[in-house]
Amino acid sequence: MASQPARTTPDRQRIVSAWRPAVPGVVEVFHARFTAYAYPMHVHDAWTLLIVDTGAVRYDLDRHEHGTPHDTVSLLPPHVPHNGSPVTEEGFRKRVLYLDATYLGDELIGAAVDRPDLRDPLLRRRVGQVHGALARPGEELEAESRLTFIGERLRDHLRGETGRARPADPVLARRLRELLDERVVEGVGLREAAGLVGAHPAHLVRAFSTAYGIAPHQYLTSLRVGRARRLLLEGRPPGEVAVATGFYDQSHLTRHFRKLVGVPPGRYRAAP
């Protein structure tokens, strides 16, 4: 099971939360608020994907100065020295994904050193969304799906290929739907699903979303909520229903049930 966010507050100038989720490719999730703290020169053995929510960060990468304001995504390659410090006295609040060194490929390190700061509103929004999914237990398929689009867009930026069209694939979409229908309770990870149907993960998610107007994780959640409704009407308690329908726990069921049905499971079962 993935570790959950562990929060430490060693002093008022530093607030840190870090964990390792059960999502392929993600080595660590790191959320922090710093005021007076500055990083010395150091390296990581992973790709560093950084967004700043408040304030701004300045840093040196390969002897060149850069900055990350709130509208920018910074991608720092593995094994390349960098530092970091707040631009103002108010400090900054940042969210970081450390991605496995093999996630993007060594051939893209040079391009990342040359262009680490990406002003791309869609990419910035997607990175924020994947952080939200990673912070919620039971949303691994959503996080993995969102992350595969992030990886694809990062590669496009580094290769100078943003904006290229990608074809639809209804046959592939149907194969994934059939797989999700078969594995409602146990679920399936995106990487596993892509291997089973013989497709790249990003192409698989895009094909499904284009064909059905809904992302794979949303489709699977809808099926689980439908099963939960039937079990609740049979009189089974919400905690038991959550386990029986593939949710992480009762609160996971409640969050999605309320979103799709309009009321929590307990009230739904008690309705006349």
mmCIF file of C-alpha atoms in Angstrom:
data_model
loop_
_atom_site.group_PDB
_atom_site.id
_atom_site.type_symbol
_atom_site.label_atom_id
_atom_site.label_comp_id
_atom_site.label_asym_id
_atom_site.label_seq_id
_atom_site.Cartn_x
_atom_site.Cartn_y
_atom_site.Cartn_z
ATOM 1 C CA MET A 1 0.000 0.000 0.000
ATOM 2 C CA ALA A 2 1.247 3.515 -0.737
ATOM 3 C CA SER A 3 2.496 5.597 2.144
ATOM 4 C CA GLN A 4 0.270 8.480 3.173
ATOM 5 C CA PRO A 5 1.338 12.127 3.443
ATOM 6 C CA ALA A 6 3.586 12.610 6.460
ATOM 7 C CA ARG A 7 3.669 16.168 7.755
ATOM 8 C CA THR A 8 6.517 17.671 9.737
ATOM 9 C CA THR A 9 6.797 21.206 11.107
ATOM 10 C CA PRO A 10 10.340 21.599 12.463
ATOM 11 C CA ASP A 11 9.946 25.385 12.712
ATOM 12 C CA ARG A 12 7.641 28.169 11.620
ATOM 13 C CA GLN A 13 9.717 28.851 8.517
ATOM 14 C CA ARG A 14 9.411 25.343 7.064
ATOM 15 C CA ILE A 15 6.324 23.183 6.591
ATOM 16 C CA VAL A 16 6.872 19.949 4.699
ATOM 17 C CA SER A 17 4.715 17.015 3.592
ATOM 18 C CA ALA A 18 6.193 14.079 1.654
ATOM 19 C CA TRP A 19 5.077 10.596 0.625
ATOM 20 C CA ARG A 20 5.523 7.896 -2.004
ATOM 21 C CA PRO A 21 2.283 6.945 -3.791
ATOM 22 C CA ALA A 22 1.480 3.624 -5.454
ATOM 23 C CA VAL A 23 1.687 5.188 -8.916
ATOM 24 C CA PRO A 24 4.283 3.888 -11.403
ATOM 25 C CA GLY A 25 6.960 6.420 -12.225
ATOM 26 C CA VAL A 26 6.478 8.601 -9.133
ATOM 27 C CA VAL A 27 9.393 8.311 -6.717
ATOM 28 C CA GLU A 28 8.145 10.939 -4.264
ATOM 29 C CA VAL A 29 5.542 13.670 -3.792
ATOM 30 C CA PHE A 30 6.862 16.688 -1.897
ATOM 31 C CA HIS A 31 4.819 19.694 -0.728
ATOM 32 C CA ALA A 32 6.552 22.482 1.167
ATOM 33 C CA ARG A 33 6.302 26.060 2.343
ATOM 34 C CA PHE A 34 9.610 27.841 2.968
ATOM 35 C CA THR A 35 10.370 31.427 3.947
ATOM 36 C CA ALA A 36 14.016 31.992 4.842
ATOM 37 C CA TYR A 37 15.342 28.619 3.713
ATOM 38 C CA ALA A 38 17.613 28.294 0.662
ATOM 39 C CA TYR A 39 18.806 25.062 -0.942
ATOM 40 C CA PRO A 40 22.551 24.711 -1.588
ATOM 41 C CA MET A 41 23.775 23.230 -4.852
ATOM 42 C CA HIS A 42 22.724 19.577 -5.071
ATOM 43 C CA VAL A 43 21.502 16.905 -7.487
ATOM 44 C CA HIS A 44 18.633 14.399 -7.620
ATOM 45 C CA ASP A 45 18.655 10.974 -9.228
ATOM 46 C CA ALA A 46 15.130 11.679 -10.506
ATOM 47 C CA TRP A 47 13.355 14.194 -12.739
ATOM 48 C CA THR A 48 12.062 17.118 -10.650
ATOM 49 C CA LEU A 49 8.693 18.528 -11.762
ATOM 50 C CA LEU A 50 7.999 21.724 -9.822
ATOM 51 C CA ILE A 51 5.095 24.149 -9.532
ATOM 52 C CA VAL A 52 4.879 27.132 -7.177
ATOM 53 C CA ASP A 53 1.478 28.064 -5.711
ATOM 54 C CA THR A 54 2.477 31.245 -3.862
ATOM 55 C CA GLY A 55 5.588 33.358 -4.123
ATOM 56 C CA ALA A 56 8.361 32.498 -6.548
ATOM 57 C CA VAL A 57 11.584 30.491 -6.607
ATOM 58 C CA ARG A 58 14.880 31.441 -8.198
ATOM 59 C CA TYR A 59 17.487 28.798 -8.925
ATOM 60 C CA ASP A 60 20.688 28.102 -10.820
ATOM 61 C CA LEU A 61 20.784 25.103 -13.149
ATOM 62 C CA ASP A 62 24.010 24.195 -14.916
ATOM 63 C CA ARG A 63 25.435 27.659 -14.043
ATOM 64 C CA HIS A 64 22.460 29.564 -15.501
ATOM 65 C CA GLU A 65 19.883 31.473 -13.444
ATOM 66 C CA HIS A 66 16.187 30.612 -13.765
ATOM 67 C CA GLY A 67 12.931 31.290 -11.944
ATOM 68 C CA THR A 68 9.598 29.613 -11.262
ATOM 69 C CA PRO A 69 6.629 31.972 -10.796
ATOM 70 C CA HIS A 70 3.160 30.593 -10.123
ATOM 71 C CA ASP A 71 2.201 30.283 -13.820
ATOM 72 C CA THR A 72 5.216 28.166 -14.766
ATOM 73 C CA VAL A 73 6.149 24.485 -14.620
ATOM 74 C CA SER A 74 9.840 23.799 -14.048
ATOM 75 C CA LEU A 75 11.388 20.500 -15.116
ATOM 76 C CA LEU A 76 14.855 19.800 -13.725
ATOM 77 C CA PRO A 77 16.697 16.765 -15.115
ATOM 78 C CA PRO A 78 18.410 14.118 -12.988
ATOM 79 C CA HIS A 79 22.074 14.475 -11.977
ATOM 80 C CA VAL A 80 22.294 18.151 -13.008
ATOM 81 C CA PRO A 81 23.330 20.469 -10.118
ATOM 82 C CA HIS A 82 20.879 23.150 -9.014
ATOM 83 C CA ASN A 83 19.981 25.203 -5.956
ATOM 84 C CA GLY A 84 16.891 27.168 -4.906
ATOM 85 C CA SER A 85 15.814 30.158 -2.831
ATOM 86 C CA PRO A 86 12.767 32.409 -2.331
ATOM 87 C CA VAL A 87 12.567 35.567 -4.412
ATOM 88 C CA THR A 88 10.937 37.630 -1.629
ATOM 89 C CA GLU A 89 10.865 37.633 2.171
ATOM 90 C CA GLU A 90 7.397 36.045 2.092
ATOM 91 C CA GLY A 91 8.935 32.847 0.770
ATOM 92 C CA PHE A 92 7.104 30.345 -1.414
ATOM 93 C CA ARG A 93 4.801 27.337 -1.361
ATOM 94 C CA LYS A 94 5.655 24.622 -3.845
ATOM 95 C CA ARG A 95 4.528 21.165 -4.948
ATOM 96 C CA VAL A 96 7.024 18.761 -6.477
ATOM 97 C CA LEU A 97 6.842 15.410 -8.225
ATOM 98 C CA TYR A 98 10.045 13.408 -8.347
ATOM 99 C CA LEU A 99 9.763 11.113 -11.352
ATOM 100 C CA ASP A 100 11.863 8.032 -12.001
ATOM 101 C CA ALA A 101 15.035 8.818 -13.958
ATOM 102 C CA THR A 102 13.820 6.615 -16.822
ATOM 103 C CA TYR A 103 10.436 8.365 -17.045
ATOM 104 C CA LEU A 104 11.393 10.789 -19.825
ATOM 105 C CA GLY A 105 14.657 9.341 -21.126
ATOM 106 C CA ASP A 106 18.284 10.452 -21.065
ATOM 107 C CA GLU A 107 18.046 11.842 -24.592
ATOM 108 C CA LEU A 108 15.845 14.699 -23.290
ATOM 109 C CA ILE A 109 18.171 15.861 -20.503
ATOM 110 C CA GLY A 110 19.975 18.369 -22.726
ATOM 111 C CA ALA A 111 16.729 19.998 -23.847
ATOM 112 C CA ALA A 112 15.551 20.212 -20.229
ATOM 113 C CA VAL A 113 18.793 21.926 -19.194
ATOM 114 C CA ASP A 114 18.313 24.475 -21.997
ATOM 115 C CA ARG A 115 14.567 25.045 -21.368
ATOM 116 C CA PRO A 116 13.622 24.047 -17.799
ATOM 117 C CA ASP A 117 10.827 26.605 -17.311
ATOM 118 C CA LEU A 118 7.644 25.931 -19.287
ATOM 119 C CA ARG A 119 4.892 28.559 -19.426
ATOM 120 C CA ASP A 120 2.058 26.312 -20.494
ATOM 121 C CA PRO A 121 -1.339 26.897 -18.799
ATOM 122 C CA LEU A 122 -2.644 23.432 -19.756
ATOM 123 C CA LEU A 123 0.443 21.702 -18.386
ATOM 124 C CA ARG A 124 0.321 23.827 -15.218
ATOM 125 C CA ARG A 125 -3.330 22.888 -14.661
ATOM 126 C CA ARG A 126 -2.656 19.195 -15.273
ATOM 127 C CA VAL A 127 0.217 19.125 -12.797
ATOM 128 C CA GLY A 128 -2.020 20.704 -10.161
ATOM 129 C CA GLN A 129 -4.730 18.128 -10.885
ATOM 130 C CA VAL A 130 -2.387 15.173 -10.521
ATOM 131 C CA HIS A 131 -1.229 16.496 -7.150
ATOM 132 C CA GLY A 132 -4.868 16.605 -6.066
ATOM 133 C CA ALA A 133 -5.409 13.000 -7.137
ATOM 134 C CA LEU A 134 -2.194 11.825 -5.466
ATOM 135 C CA ALA A 135 -3.323 13.324 -2.158
ATOM 136 C CA ARG A 136 -6.545 11.247 -2.134
ATOM 137 C CA PRO A 137 -6.209 7.531 -1.276
ATOM 138 C CA GLY A 138 -7.852 5.246 -3.820
ATOM 139 C CA GLU A 139 -7.397 7.568 -6.820
ATOM 140 C CA GLU A 140 -4.342 5.855 -8.280
ATOM 141 C CA LEU A 141 -5.929 5.245 -11.707
ATOM 142 C CA GLU A 142 -6.864 8.918 -11.985
ATOM 143 C CA ALA A 143 -3.374 9.989 -10.941
ATOM 144 C CA GLU A 144 -1.725 7.556 -13.345
ATOM 145 C CA SER A 145 -3.979 8.686 -16.209
ATOM 146 C CA ARG A 146 -3.294 12.358 -15.566
ATOM 147 C CA LEU A 147 0.421 11.719 -15.192
ATOM 148 C CA THR A 148 0.660 9.981 -18.562
ATOM 149 C CA PHE A 149 -0.702 13.110 -20.285
ATOM 150 C CA ILE A 150 1.797 15.221 -18.350
ATOM 151 C CA GLY A 151 4.647 13.001 -19.513
ATOM 152 C CA GLU A 152 3.436 13.201 -23.093
ATOM 153 C CA ARG A 153 3.224 16.995 -22.995
ATOM 154 C CA LEU A 154 6.648 17.312 -21.391
ATOM 155 C CA ARG A 155 8.149 15.185 -24.167
ATOM 156 C CA ASP A 156 6.390 17.318 -26.782
ATOM 157 C CA HIS A 157 7.837 20.483 -25.221
ATOM 158 C CA LEU A 158 11.343 19.093 -25.083
ATOM 159 C CA ARG A 159 11.112 17.857 -28.678
ATOM 160 C CA GLY A 160 9.380 21.009 -29.957
ATOM 161 C CA GLU A 161 6.269 19.101 -31.031
ATOM 162 C CA THR A 162 3.426 20.734 -29.051
ATOM 163 C CA GLY A 163 0.132 21.082 -30.919
ATOM 164 C CA ARG A 164 0.385 18.013 -33.141
ATOM 165 C CA ALA A 165 -2.868 16.117 -33.741
ATOM 166 C CA ARG A 166 -3.355 12.526 -32.585
ATOM 167 C CA PRO A 167 -5.804 10.095 -34.247
ATOM 168 C CA ALA A 168 -8.875 8.515 -32.642
ATOM 169 C CA ASP A 169 -8.962 4.759 -32.024
ATOM 170 C CA PRO A 170 -12.474 3.432 -31.233
ATOM 171 C CA VAL A 171 -11.374 -0.221 -31.333
ATOM 172 C CA LEU A 172 -8.764 0.386 -28.664
ATOM 173 C CA ALA A 173 -11.309 2.338 -26.610
ATOM 174 C CA ARG A 174 -13.733 -0.580 -26.695
ATOM 175 C CA ARG A 175 -11.028 -3.007 -25.566
ATOM 176 C CA LEU A 176 -10.262 -0.859 -22.536
ATOM 177 C CA ARG A 177 -13.958 -0.513 -21.717
ATOM 178 C CA GLU A 178 -14.353 -4.289 -21.802
ATOM 179 C CA LEU A 179 -11.358 -4.646 -19.485
ATOM 180 C CA LEU A 180 -12.801 -2.130 -17.018
ATOM 181 C CA ASP A 181 -16.177 -3.889 -17.153
ATOM 182 C CA GLU A 182 -14.470 -7.157 -16.224
ATOM 183 C CA ARG A 183 -12.459 -5.675 -13.361
ATOM 184 C CA VAL A 184 -14.795 -3.279 -11.611
ATOM 185 C CA VAL A 185 -13.903 -4.339 -8.082
ATOM 186 C CA GLU A 186 -10.210 -5.204 -8.339
ATOM 187 C CA GLY A 187 -9.502 -2.385 -10.803
ATOM 188 C CA VAL A 188 -6.539 -2.136 -13.141
ATOM 189 C CA GLY A 189 -3.585 0.207 -13.334
ATOM 190 C CA LEU A 190 -3.037 2.198 -16.497
ATOM 191 C CA ARG A 191 0.350 0.669 -17.218
ATOM 192 C CA GLU A 192 -1.070 -2.840 -16.808
ATOM 193 C CA ALA A 193 -4.063 -2.022 -19.012
ATOM 194 C CA ALA A 194 -1.805 -0.598 -21.709
ATOM 195 C CA GLY A 195 0.250 -3.782 -21.657
ATOM 196 C CA LEU A 196 -2.824 -5.985 -21.904
ATOM 197 C CA VAL A 197 -4.237 -4.176 -24.941
ATOM 198 C CA GLY A 198 -0.883 -3.353 -26.549
ATOM 199 C CA ALA A 199 -0.990 0.445 -26.522
ATOM 200 C CA HIS A 200 0.905 3.410 -25.126
ATOM 201 C CA PRO A 201 -0.780 4.625 -21.895
ATOM 202 C CA ALA A 202 -1.360 8.173 -23.149
ATOM 203 C CA HIS A 203 -2.848 6.941 -26.430
ATOM 204 C CA LEU A 204 -5.070 4.524 -24.508
ATOM 205 C CA VAL A 205 -6.526 7.215 -22.229
ATOM 206 C CA ARG A 206 -7.029 9.621 -25.123
ATOM 207 C CA ALA A 207 -8.727 6.975 -27.283
ATOM 208 C CA PHE A 208 -11.127 6.074 -24.468
ATOM 209 C CA SER A 209 -11.937 9.694 -23.584
ATOM 210 C CA THR A 210 -12.505 10.600 -27.239
ATOM 211 C CA ALA A 211 -14.764 7.614 -27.883
ATOM 212 C CA TYR A 212 -16.912 7.823 -24.740
ATOM 213 C CA GLY A 213 -16.635 11.400 -23.516
ATOM 214 C CA ILE A 214 -15.382 10.291 -20.105
ATOM 215 C CA ALA A 215 -11.963 9.374 -18.726
ATOM 216 C CA PRO A 216 -11.263 5.727 -17.791
ATOM 217 C CA HIS A 217 -11.079 6.486 -14.064
ATOM 218 C CA GLN A 218 -14.432 8.302 -14.218
ATOM 219 C CA TYR A 219 -16.014 5.378 -16.062
ATOM 220 C CA LEU A 220 -14.733 2.877 -13.498
ATOM 221 C CA THR A 221 -15.931 5.032 -10.602
ATOM 222 C CA SER A 222 -19.391 5.270 -12.194
ATOM 223 C CA LEU A 223 -19.606 1.482 -12.403
ATOM 224 C CA ARG A 224 -18.562 1.140 -8.779
ATOM 225 C CA VAL A 225 -21.123 3.678 -7.597
ATOM 226 C CA GLY A 226 -23.827 1.847 -9.564
ATOM 227 C CA ARG A 227 -22.962 -1.407 -7.805
ATOM 228 C CA ALA A 228 -22.871 0.394 -4.468
ATOM 229 C CA ARG A 229 -26.412 1.705 -4.986
ATOM 230 C CA ARG A 230 -27.725 -1.798 -5.532
ATOM 231 C CA LEU A 231 -25.969 -3.189 -2.462
ATOM 232 C CA LEU A 232 -27.163 -0.321 -0.283
ATOM 233 C CA LEU A 233 -30.750 -0.965 -1.365
ATOM 234 C CA GLU A 234 -30.265 -4.579 -0.290
ATOM 235 C CA GLY A 235 -29.579 -3.298 3.209
ATOM 236 C CA ARG A 236 -25.813 -3.759 3.395
ATOM 237 C CA PRO A 237 -23.901 -1.164 5.491
ATOM 238 C CA PRO A 238 -21.812 1.480 3.703
ATOM 239 C CA GLY A 239 -18.487 0.234 5.093
ATOM 240 C CA GLU A 240 -19.135 -3.254 3.746
ATOM 241 C CA VAL A 241 -20.372 -1.855 0.448
ATOM 242 C CA ALA A 242 -17.192 0.201 0.000
ATOM 243 C CA VAL A 243 -15.009 -2.903 0.194
ATOM 244 C CA ALA A 244 -17.353 -4.965 -1.978
ATOM 245 C CA THR A 245 -17.352 -2.424 -4.798
ATOM 246 C CA GLY A 246 -13.644 -1.602 -5.039
ATOM 247 C CA PHE A 247 -13.399 1.640 -3.070
ATOM 248 C CA TYR A 248 -10.407 2.318 -0.829
ATOM 249 C CA ASP A 249 -12.583 2.808 2.262
ATOM 250 C CA GLN A 250 -15.962 4.207 3.313
ATOM 251 C CA SER A 251 -14.864 7.831 3.004
ATOM 252 C CA HIS A 252 -13.671 7.111 -0.544
ATOM 253 C CA LEU A 253 -17.096 5.662 -1.374
ATOM 254 C CA THR A 254 -18.872 8.574 0.313
ATOM 255 C CA ARG A 255 -16.937 11.200 -1.634
ATOM 256 C CA HIS A 256 -17.773 9.725 -5.028
ATOM 257 C CA PHE A 257 -21.281 8.605 -4.095
ATOM 258 C CA ARG A 258 -22.194 12.118 -2.971
ATOM 259 C CA LYS A 259 -20.699 13.566 -6.148
ATOM 260 C CA LEU A 260 -22.645 11.244 -8.500
ATOM 261 C CA VAL A 261 -25.876 10.640 -6.565
ATOM 262 C CA GLY A 262 -26.226 13.873 -4.613
ATOM 263 C CA VAL A 263 -26.459 12.351 -1.127
ATOM 264 C CA PRO A 264 -24.105 10.240 1.026
ATOM 265 C CA PRO A 265 -24.617 6.444 1.127
ATOM 266 C CA GLY A 266 -26.288 6.476 4.542
ATOM 267 C CA ARG A 267 -28.998 8.918 3.470
ATOM 268 C CA TYR A 268 -29.530 7.105 0.181
ATOM 269 C CA ARG A 269 -30.180 3.845 1.988
ATOM 270 C CA ALA A 270 -32.548 5.551 4.447
ATOM 271 C CA ALA A 271 -34.677 7.230 1.769
ATOM 272 C CA PRO A 272 -38.354 6.076 1.717
#
